[in-house]
Tab-separated table of C-alpha atoms in Angstrom:
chain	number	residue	atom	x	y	z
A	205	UNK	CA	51.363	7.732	-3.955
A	206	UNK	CA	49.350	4.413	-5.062
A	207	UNK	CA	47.330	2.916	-3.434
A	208	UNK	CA	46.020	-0.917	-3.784
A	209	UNK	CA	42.487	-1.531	-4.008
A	210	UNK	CA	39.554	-3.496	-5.029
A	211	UNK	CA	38.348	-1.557	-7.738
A	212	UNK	CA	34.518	-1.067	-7.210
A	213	UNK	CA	33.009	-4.128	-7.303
A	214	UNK	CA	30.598	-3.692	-10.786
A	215	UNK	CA	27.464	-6.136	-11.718
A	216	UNK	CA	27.386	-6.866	-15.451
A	217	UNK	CA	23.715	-7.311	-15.937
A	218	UNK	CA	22.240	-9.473	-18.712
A	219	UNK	CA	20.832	-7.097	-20.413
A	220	UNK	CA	24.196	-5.525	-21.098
A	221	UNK	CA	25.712	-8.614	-21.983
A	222	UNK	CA	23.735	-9.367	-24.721
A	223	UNK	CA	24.011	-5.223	-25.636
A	224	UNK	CA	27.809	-6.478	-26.192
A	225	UNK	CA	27.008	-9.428	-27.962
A	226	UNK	CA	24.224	-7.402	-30.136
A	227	UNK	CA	26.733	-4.365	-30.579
A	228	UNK	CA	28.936	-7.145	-32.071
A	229	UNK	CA	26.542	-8.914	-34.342
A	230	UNK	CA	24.748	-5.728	-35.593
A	231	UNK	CA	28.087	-3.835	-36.758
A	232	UNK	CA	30.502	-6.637	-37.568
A	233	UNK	CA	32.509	-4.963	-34.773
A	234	UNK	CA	36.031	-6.360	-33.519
A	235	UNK	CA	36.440	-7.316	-30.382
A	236	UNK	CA	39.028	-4.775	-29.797
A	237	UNK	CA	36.656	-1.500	-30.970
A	238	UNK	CA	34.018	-3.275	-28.269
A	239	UNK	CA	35.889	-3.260	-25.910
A	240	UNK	CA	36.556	0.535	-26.477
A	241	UNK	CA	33.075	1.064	-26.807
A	242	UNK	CA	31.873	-0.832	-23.580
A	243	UNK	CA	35.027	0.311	-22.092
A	244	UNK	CA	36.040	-3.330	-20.428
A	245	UNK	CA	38.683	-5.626	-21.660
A	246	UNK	CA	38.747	-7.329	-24.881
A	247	UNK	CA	38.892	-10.594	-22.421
A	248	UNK	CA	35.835	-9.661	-20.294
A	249	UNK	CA	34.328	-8.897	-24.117
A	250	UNK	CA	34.887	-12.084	-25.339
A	251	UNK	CA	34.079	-14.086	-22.123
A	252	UNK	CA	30.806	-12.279	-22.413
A	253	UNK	CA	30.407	-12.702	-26.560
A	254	UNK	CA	30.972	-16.940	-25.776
A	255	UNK	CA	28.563	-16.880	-22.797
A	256	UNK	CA	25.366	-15.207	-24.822
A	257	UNK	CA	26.473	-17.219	-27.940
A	258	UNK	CA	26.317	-20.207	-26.032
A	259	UNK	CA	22.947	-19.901	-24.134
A	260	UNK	CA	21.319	-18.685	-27.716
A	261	UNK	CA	22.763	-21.832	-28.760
A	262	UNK	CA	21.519	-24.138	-25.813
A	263	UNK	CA	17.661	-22.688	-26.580
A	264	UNK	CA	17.859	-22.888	-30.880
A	265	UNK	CA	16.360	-26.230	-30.245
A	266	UNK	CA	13.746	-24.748	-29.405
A	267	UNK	CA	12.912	-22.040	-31.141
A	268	UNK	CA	14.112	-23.521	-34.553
A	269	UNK	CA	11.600	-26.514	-34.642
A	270	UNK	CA	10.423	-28.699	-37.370
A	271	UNK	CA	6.842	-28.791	-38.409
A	272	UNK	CA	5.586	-31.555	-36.899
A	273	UNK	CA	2.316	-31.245	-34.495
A	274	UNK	CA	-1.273	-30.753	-36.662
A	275	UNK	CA	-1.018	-27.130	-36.462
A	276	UNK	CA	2.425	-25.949	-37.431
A	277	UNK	CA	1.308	-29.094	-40.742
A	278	UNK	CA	-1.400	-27.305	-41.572
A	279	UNK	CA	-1.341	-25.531	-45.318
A	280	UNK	CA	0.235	-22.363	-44.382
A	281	UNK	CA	-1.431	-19.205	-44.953
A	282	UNK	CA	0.386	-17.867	-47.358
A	283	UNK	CA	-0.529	-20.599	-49.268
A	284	UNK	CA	-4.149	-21.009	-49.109
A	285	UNK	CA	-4.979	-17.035	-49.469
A	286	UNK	CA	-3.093	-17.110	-52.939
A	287	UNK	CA	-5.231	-18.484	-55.618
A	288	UNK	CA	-1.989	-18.679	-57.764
A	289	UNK	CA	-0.502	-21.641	-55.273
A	290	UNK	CA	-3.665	-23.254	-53.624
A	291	UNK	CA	-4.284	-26.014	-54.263
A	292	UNK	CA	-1.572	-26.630	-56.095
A	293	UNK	CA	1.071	-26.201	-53.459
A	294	UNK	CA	-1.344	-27.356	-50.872
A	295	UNK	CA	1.134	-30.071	-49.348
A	296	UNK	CA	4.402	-27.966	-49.455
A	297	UNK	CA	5.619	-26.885	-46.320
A	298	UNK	CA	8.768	-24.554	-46.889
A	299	UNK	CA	11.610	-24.001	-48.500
A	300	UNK	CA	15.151	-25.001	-48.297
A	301	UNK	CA	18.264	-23.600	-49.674
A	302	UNK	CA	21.787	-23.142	-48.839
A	303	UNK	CA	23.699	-19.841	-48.185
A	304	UNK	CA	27.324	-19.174	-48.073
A	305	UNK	CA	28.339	-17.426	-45.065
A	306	UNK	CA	31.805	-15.962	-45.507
A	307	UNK	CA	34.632	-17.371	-42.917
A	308	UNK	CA	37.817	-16.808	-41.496
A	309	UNK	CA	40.437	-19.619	-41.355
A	310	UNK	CA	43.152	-19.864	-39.163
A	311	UNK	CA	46.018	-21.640	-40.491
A	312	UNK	CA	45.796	-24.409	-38.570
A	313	UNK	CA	42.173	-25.225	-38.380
A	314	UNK	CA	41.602	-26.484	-41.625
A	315	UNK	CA	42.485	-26.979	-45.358
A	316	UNK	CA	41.561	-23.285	-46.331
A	317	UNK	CA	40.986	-24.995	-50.523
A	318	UNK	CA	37.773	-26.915	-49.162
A	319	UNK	CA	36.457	-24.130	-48.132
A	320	UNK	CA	36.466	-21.385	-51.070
A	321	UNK	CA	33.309	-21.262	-52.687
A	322	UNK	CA	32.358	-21.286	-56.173
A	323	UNK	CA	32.456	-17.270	-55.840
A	324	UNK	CA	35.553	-16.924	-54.823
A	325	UNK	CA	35.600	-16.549	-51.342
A	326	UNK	CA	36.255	-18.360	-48.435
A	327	UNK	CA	32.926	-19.794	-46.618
A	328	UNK	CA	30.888	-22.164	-44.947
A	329	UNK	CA	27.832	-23.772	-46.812
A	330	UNK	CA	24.570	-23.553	-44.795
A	331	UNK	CA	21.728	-25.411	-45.438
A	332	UNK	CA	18.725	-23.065	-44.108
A	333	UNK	CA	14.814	-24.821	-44.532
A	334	UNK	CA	12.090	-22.132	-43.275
A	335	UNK	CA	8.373	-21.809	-43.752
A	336	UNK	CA	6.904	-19.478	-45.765
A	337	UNK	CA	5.919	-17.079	-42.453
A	338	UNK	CA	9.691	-16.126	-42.583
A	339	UNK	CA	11.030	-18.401	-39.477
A	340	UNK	CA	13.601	-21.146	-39.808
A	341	UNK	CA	12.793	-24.446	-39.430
A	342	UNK	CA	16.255	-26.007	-39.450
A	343	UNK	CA	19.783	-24.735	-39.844
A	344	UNK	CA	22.904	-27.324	-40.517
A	345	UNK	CA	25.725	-24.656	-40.725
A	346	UNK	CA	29.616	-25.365	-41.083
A	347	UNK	CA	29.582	-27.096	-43.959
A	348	UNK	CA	32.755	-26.053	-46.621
A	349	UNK	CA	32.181	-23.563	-49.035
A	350	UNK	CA	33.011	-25.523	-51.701
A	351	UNK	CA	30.541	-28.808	-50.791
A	352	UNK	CA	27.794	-28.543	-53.016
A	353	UNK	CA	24.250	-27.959	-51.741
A	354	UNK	CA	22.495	-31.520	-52.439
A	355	UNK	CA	25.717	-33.053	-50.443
A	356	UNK	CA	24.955	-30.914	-47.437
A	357	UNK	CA	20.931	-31.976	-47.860
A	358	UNK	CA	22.112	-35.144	-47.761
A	359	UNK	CA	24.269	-35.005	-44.539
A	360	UNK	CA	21.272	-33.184	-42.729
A	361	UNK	CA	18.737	-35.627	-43.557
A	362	UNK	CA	21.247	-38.177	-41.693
A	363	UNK	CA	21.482	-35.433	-38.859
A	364	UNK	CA	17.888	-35.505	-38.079
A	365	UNK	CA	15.966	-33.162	-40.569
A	366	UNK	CA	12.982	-34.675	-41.322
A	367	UNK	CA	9.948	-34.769	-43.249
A	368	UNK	CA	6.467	-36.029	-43.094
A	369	UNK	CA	6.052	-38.834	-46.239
A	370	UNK	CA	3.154	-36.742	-47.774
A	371	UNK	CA	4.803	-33.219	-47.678
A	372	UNK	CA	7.619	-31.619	-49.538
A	373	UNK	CA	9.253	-28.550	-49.889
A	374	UNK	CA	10.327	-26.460	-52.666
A	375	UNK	CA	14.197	-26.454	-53.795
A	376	UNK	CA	16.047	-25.132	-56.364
A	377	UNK	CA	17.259	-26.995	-59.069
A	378	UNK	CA	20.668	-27.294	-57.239
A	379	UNK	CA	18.914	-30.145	-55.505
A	380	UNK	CA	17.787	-33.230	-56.980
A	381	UNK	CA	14.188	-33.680	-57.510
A	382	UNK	CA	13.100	-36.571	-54.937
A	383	UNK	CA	9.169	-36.664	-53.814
A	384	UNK	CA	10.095	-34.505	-50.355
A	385	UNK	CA	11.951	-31.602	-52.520
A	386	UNK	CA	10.426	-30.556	-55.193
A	387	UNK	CA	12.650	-28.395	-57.935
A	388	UNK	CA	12.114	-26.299	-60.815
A	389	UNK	CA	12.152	-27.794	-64.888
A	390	UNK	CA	15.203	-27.856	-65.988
A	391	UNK	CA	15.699	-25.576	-69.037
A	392	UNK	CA	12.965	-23.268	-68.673
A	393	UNK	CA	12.536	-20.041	-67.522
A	394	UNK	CA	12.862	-20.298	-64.056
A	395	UNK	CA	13.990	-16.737	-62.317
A	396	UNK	CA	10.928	-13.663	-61.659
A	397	UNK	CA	13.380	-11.381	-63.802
A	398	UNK	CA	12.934	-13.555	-66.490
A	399	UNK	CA	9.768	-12.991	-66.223
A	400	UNK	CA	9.697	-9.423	-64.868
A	401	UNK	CA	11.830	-8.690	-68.144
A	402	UNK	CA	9.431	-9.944	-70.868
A	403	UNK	CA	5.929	-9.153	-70.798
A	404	UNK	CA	5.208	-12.475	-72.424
A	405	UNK	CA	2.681	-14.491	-69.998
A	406	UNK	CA	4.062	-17.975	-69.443
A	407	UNK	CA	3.829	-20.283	-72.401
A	408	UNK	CA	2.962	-23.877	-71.328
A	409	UNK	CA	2.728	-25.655	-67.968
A	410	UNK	CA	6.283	-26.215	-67.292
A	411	UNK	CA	6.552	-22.530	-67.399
A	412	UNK	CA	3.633	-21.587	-65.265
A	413	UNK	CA	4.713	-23.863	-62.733
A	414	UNK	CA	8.515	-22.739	-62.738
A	415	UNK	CA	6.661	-19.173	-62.357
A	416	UNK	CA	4.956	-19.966	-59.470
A	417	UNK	CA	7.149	-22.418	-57.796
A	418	UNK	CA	10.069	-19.183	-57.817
A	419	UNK	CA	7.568	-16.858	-55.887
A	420	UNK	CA	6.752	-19.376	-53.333
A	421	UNK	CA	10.153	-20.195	-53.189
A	422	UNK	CA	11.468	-16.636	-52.954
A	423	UNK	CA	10.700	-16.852	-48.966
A	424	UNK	CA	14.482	-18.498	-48.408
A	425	UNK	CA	15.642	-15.762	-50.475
A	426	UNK	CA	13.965	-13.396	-48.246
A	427	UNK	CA	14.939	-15.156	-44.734
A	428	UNK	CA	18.475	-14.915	-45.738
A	429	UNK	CA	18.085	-11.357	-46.708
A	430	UNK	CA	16.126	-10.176	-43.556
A	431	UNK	CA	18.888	-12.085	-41.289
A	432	UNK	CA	21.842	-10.888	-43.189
A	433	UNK	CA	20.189	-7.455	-42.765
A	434	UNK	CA	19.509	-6.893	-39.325
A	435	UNK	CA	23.052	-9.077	-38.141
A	436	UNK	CA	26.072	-7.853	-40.973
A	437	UNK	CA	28.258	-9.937	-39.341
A	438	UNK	CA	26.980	-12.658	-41.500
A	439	UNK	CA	28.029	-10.682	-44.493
A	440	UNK	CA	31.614	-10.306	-43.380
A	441	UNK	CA	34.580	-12.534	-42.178
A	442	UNK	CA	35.281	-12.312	-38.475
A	443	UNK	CA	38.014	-13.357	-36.894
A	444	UNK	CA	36.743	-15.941	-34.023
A	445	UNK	CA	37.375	-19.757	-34.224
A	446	UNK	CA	35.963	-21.591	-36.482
A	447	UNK	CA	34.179	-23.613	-34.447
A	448	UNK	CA	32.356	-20.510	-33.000
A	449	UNK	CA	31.523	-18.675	-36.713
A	450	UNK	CA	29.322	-21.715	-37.135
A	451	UNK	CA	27.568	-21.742	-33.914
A	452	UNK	CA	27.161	-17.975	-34.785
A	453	UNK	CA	25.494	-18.703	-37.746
A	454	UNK	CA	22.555	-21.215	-35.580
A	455	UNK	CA	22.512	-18.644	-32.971
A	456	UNK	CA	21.422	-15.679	-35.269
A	457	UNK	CA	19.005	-17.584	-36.911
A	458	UNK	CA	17.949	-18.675	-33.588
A	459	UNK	CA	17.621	-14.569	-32.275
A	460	UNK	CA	15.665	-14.432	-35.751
A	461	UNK	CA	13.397	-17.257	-34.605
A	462	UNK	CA	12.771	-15.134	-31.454
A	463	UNK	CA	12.200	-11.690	-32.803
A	464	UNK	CA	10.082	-13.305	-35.271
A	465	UNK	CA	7.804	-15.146	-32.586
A	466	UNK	CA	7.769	-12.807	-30.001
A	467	UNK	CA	7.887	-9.497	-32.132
A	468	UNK	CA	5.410	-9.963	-35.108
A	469	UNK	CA	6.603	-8.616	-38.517
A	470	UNK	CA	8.884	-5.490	-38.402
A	471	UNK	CA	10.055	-3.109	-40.368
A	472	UNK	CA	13.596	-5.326	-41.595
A	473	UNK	CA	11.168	-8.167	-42.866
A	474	UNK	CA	8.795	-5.555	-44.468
A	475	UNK	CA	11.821	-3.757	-46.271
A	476	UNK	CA	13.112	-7.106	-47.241
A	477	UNK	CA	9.363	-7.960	-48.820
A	478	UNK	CA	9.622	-4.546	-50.613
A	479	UNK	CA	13.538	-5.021	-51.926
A	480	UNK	CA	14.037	-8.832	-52.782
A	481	UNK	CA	11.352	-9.932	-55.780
A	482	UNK	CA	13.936	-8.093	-58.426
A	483	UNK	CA	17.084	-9.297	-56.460
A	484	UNK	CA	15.195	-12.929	-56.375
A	485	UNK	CA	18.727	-14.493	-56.697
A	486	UNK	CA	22.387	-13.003	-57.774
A	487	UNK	CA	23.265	-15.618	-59.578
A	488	UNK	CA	20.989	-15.046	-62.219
A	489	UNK	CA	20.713	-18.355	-64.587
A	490	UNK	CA	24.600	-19.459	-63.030
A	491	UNK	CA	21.682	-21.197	-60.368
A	492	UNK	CA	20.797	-23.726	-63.015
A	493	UNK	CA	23.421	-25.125	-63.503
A	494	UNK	CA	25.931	-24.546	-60.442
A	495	UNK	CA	26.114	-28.083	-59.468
A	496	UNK	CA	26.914	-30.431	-62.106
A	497	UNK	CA	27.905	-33.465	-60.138
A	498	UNK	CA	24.792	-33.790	-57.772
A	499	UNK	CA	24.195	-36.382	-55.370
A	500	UNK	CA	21.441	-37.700	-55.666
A	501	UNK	CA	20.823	-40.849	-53.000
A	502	UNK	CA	17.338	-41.250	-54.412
A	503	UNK	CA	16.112	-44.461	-56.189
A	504	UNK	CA	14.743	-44.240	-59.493
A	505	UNK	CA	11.060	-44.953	-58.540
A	506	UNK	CA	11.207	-42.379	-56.554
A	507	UNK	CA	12.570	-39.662	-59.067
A	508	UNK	CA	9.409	-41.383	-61.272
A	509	UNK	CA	7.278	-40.915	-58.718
A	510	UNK	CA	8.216	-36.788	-57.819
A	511	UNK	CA	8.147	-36.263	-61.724
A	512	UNK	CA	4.793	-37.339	-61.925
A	513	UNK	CA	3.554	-35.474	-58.829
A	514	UNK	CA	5.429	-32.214	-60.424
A	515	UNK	CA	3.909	-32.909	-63.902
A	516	UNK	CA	0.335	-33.044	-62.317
A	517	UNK	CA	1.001	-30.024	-60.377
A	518	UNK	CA	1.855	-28.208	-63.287
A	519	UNK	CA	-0.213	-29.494	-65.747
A	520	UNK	CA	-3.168	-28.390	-62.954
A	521	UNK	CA	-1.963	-24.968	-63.039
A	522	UNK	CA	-1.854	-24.890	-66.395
A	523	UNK	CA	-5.317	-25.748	-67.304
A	524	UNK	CA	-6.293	-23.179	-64.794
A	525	UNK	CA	-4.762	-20.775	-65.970
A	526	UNK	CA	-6.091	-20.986	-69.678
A	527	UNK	CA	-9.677	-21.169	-68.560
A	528	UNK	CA	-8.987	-17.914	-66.392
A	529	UNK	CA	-7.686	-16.507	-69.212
A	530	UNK	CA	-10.541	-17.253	-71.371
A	531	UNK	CA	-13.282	-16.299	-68.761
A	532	UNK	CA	-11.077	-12.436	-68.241
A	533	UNK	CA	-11.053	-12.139	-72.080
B	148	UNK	CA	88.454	-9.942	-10.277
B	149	UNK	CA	87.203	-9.443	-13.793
B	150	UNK	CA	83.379	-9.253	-14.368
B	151	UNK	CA	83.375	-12.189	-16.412
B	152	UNK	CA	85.222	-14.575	-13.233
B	153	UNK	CA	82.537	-12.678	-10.669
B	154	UNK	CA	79.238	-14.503	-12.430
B	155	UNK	CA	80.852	-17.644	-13.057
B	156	UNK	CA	83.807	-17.469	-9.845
B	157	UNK	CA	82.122	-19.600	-7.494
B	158	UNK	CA	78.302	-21.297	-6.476
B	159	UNK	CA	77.487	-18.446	-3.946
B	160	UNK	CA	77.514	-15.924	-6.721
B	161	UNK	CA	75.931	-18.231	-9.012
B	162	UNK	CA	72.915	-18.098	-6.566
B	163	UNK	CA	73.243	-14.130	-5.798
B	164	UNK	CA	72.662	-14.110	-9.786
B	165	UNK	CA	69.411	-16.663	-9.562
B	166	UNK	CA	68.170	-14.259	-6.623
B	167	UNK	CA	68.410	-11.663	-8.654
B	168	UNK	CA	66.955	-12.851	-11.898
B	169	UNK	CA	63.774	-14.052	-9.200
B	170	UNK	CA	63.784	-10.660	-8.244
B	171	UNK	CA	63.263	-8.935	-11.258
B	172	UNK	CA	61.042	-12.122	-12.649
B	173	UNK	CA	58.944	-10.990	-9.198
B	174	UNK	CA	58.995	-7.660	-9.823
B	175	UNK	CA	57.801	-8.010	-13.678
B	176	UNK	CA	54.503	-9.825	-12.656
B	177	UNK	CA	53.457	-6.172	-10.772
B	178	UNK	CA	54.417	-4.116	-13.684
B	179	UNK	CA	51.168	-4.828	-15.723
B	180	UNK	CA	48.964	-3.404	-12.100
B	181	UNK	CA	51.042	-0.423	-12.550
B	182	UNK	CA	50.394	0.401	-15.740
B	183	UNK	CA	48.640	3.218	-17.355
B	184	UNK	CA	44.568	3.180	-16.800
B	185	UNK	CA	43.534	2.244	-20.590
B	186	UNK	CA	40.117	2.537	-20.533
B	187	UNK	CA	39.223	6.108	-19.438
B	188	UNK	CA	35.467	7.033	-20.870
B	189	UNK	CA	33.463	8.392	-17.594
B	190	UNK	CA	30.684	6.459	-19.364
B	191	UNK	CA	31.128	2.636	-18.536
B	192	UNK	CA	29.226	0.237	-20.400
B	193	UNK	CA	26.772	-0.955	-17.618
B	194	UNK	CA	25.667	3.229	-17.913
B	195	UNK	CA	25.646	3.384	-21.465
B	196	UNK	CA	23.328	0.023	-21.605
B	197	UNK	CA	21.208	1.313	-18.634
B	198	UNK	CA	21.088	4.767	-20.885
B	199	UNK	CA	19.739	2.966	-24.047
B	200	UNK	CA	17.288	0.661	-22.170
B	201	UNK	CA	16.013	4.181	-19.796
B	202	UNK	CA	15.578	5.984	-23.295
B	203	UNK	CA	11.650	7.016	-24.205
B	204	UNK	CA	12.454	6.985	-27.771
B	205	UNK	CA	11.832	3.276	-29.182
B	206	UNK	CA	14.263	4.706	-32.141
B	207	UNK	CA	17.218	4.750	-30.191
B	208	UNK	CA	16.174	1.355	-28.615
B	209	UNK	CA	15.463	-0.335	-31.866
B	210	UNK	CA	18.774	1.522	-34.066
B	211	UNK	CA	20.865	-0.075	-30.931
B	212	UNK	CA	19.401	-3.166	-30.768
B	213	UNK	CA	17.824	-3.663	-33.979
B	214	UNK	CA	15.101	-5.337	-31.782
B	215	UNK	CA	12.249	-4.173	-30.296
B	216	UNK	CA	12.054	-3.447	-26.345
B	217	UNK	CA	9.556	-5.914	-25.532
B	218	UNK	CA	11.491	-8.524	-27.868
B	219	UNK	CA	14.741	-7.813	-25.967
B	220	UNK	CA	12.883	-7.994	-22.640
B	221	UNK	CA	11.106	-11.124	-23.684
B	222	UNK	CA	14.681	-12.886	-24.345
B	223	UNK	CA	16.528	-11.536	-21.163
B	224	UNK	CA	13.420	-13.061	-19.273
B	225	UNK	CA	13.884	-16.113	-21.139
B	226	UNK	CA	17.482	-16.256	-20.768
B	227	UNK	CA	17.005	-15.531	-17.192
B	228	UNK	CA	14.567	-17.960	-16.257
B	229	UNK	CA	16.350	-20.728	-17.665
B	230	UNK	CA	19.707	-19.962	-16.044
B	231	UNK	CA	21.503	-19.589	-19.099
B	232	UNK	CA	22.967	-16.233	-18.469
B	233	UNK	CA	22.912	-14.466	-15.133
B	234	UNK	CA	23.972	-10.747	-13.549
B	235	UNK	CA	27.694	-11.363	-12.625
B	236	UNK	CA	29.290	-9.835	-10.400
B	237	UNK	CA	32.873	-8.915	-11.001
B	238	UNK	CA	35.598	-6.755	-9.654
B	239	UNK	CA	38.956	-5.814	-10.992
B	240	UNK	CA	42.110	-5.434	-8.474
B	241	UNK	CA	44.386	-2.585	-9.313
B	242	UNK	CA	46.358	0.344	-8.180
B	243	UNK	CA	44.998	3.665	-8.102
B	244	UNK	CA	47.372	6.895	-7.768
B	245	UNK	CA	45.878	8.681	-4.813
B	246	UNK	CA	44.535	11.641	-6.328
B	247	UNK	CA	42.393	9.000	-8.792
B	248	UNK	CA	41.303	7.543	-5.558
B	249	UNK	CA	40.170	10.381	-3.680
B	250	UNK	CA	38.436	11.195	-6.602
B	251	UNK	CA	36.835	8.168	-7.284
B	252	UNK	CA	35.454	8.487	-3.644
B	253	UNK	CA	34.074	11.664	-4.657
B	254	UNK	CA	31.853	10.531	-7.856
């Protein structure tokens, strides 16, 4: 005999909606093994998964902020307690580079070609600048694979990434060198194996600087590497819209943000300090020349202008350097 | 009469055949409360949440939620107070066999 009823009515707390959404992000998980897990419907799953996604969304404003009040401008720490980049670096204020985030495309949602990248795969380009205290300062995701990284600069400075006239930040030399992003020489060693691999010290001032300017640098290597740590699913195609992988992407960064402020280093950043320096970036000297068409919207006076702030830079380092070498020896 | 002339004979029998093909239409839409109970784990997901976040190791907390507890607190509290995401309440009609019933009652 069956009998019709209202099954018992059951509260789904907040706490265990974002233990969905987590369970999700944290394994790459489909939504059809949640739903075995939780034990609800792959519907109630997703409703759930769109509802966290979007309320991390509605508060990324806030918790991925640009530098812009006295105190968040000030020379960061990790800046002025390294004799190796103050005062050189005394004006820069992050880093910026671009990560490709593998995606799903549904047939038809868009031309699948724009969006496989220069590895091979099918992604989305995004454009990540963060400080060098390991939080993000601004995220333009959804971009297609296969746009290069200075185009995507370009559309986020139009979108409202901005920077204070006397500050820059350190790029790599994907970008083109303007006085707000300032990039590695071109032709010299550039990546820490390079230098990890030969004992020889570094040779002139264009070398010392490239030196130095990769281990400031190496924080965006390290953001992406703590975020693609603690949430896989950034690692790995999923099969939502596509208009929801790229909200993913600002959320997590977002949830990083948050576990970041309100959580102090833990241990994913520290094994991320401990792991990245040799990985510094996997595609070895490729980086140097990935992007031979760049765009570069700035004026000429302006390239002038960064080269000579670059040259000084380096050329201050360099005479540095050889007077600490001659007072150790 | 042959089978054929009955369905296409004459506009009562025409209709007897619509009435029919409503009734089965009618009866289809109750099929999927009938069906066989798919998820059967005596631990729901509201438990196995309320398990993780009762737990005094931080281990489990943190290998679950690769967060810490105060973090997640911090952001539910966050969420919370800014009405972004709220406890919802929501119920599911469906047919129980009796014995499933009684026993539900029971637990």
């Amino acid at each position: 005999m069956s009998i019709l009823t209202l099954a018992n009515y059951r509260y789904i707390t907040v706490e265990h909606q974002l233990h969905m959404f987590l369970s999700i992000v944290t394994n790459s998980a489909s939504t059809r093994t949640t739903a075995s897990r939780f034990q609800h419907s792959s519907e109630t799953v997703n409703r759930y998964f769109n509802r966290v996604l979007d309320a991390l969304d509605q508060i990324s404003s806030e918790y991925i902020t640009l530098p812009t009040s006295a105190a968040t401008l000030a020379v960061p720490a990790e800046i002025t307690t390294n004799p190796k980049f103050y005062p050189y670096f005394k004006d820069c204020i992050g880093a910026i580079d671009g990560s490709l985030i593998p995606v799903s495309i549904r047939e038809n949602e868009a031309s699948v070609g724009a969006y496989r990248c220069r590895k091979g795969f099918l992604a989305q380009n995004v454009l990540a600048v963060c400080s060098f205290d390991l939080t993000f300062q601004y995220i333009l995701a959804g971009w297609e694979g296969a746009a290069n990284d200075g185009r995507v600069l370009e559309d986020a400075l139009q979108k409202g990434f901005t920077i204070p006239t006397d500050k820059y930040y350190l790029a790599d030399a994907g970008y083109g060198l303007t006085p707000n992003f300032l990039t590695p020489y071109r032709g010299v060693r550039y990546h820490l194996k390079e230098f990890a691999q030969g004992t020889q010290r570094p040779q002139n001032a264009k070398e010392i600087f490239n030196l130095r300017h990769a281990s400031l640098r190496n924080a965006i290597e390290r953001i992406f590497g703590v975020l693609k740590k603690r949430f896989p699913i950034l690692k790995k195609q999923c099969e939502y819209k596509l208009g929801t992988q790229v909200k993913l992407v600002k959320a997590l960064c977002c949830l990083h943000n948050f576990i970041r402020i309100n959580g102090g280093l833990d241990e994913y950043y520290n094994q991320a300090t401990d792991s990245e320096p040799n990985s510094i970036d996997d595609d070895g000297n490729l980086n140097l020349g990935r992007h031979l068409q760049l765009v570069e919207p700035v004026t000429r006076i302006d390239r002038g202008i960064a080269k000579e702030k670059r040259d000084k830079i380096a050329e201050k380092m360099w005479q540095d350097y050889l007077k600490h070498i001659r007072y150790t020896s | 009469m042959s089978l054929q002339s009955a369905f296409y004979s004459s506009q009562s029998d025409d209709e007897e055949l619509l009435l029919l093909l409503g009734g089965i239409y009618e009866a289809s839409l109750f099929v999927p409360l009938i069906r066989e109970p798919f998820n059967i784990s005596t631990l729901t997901g509201e438990e196995w949440t309320r398990e993780i976040l009762s737990c005094d190791n931080p281990r489990v907390f943190r290998e679950e939620m690769r967060m810490e507890r105060e973090v997640f607190d911090a952001l539910c509290c966050s969420l919370r107070v800014k009405n972004l995401l709220r406890d919802s309440r929501y119920s599911s009609l469906s047919i129980l066999h009796q014995d499933e019933y009684t026993n539900a009652g029971k637990l």
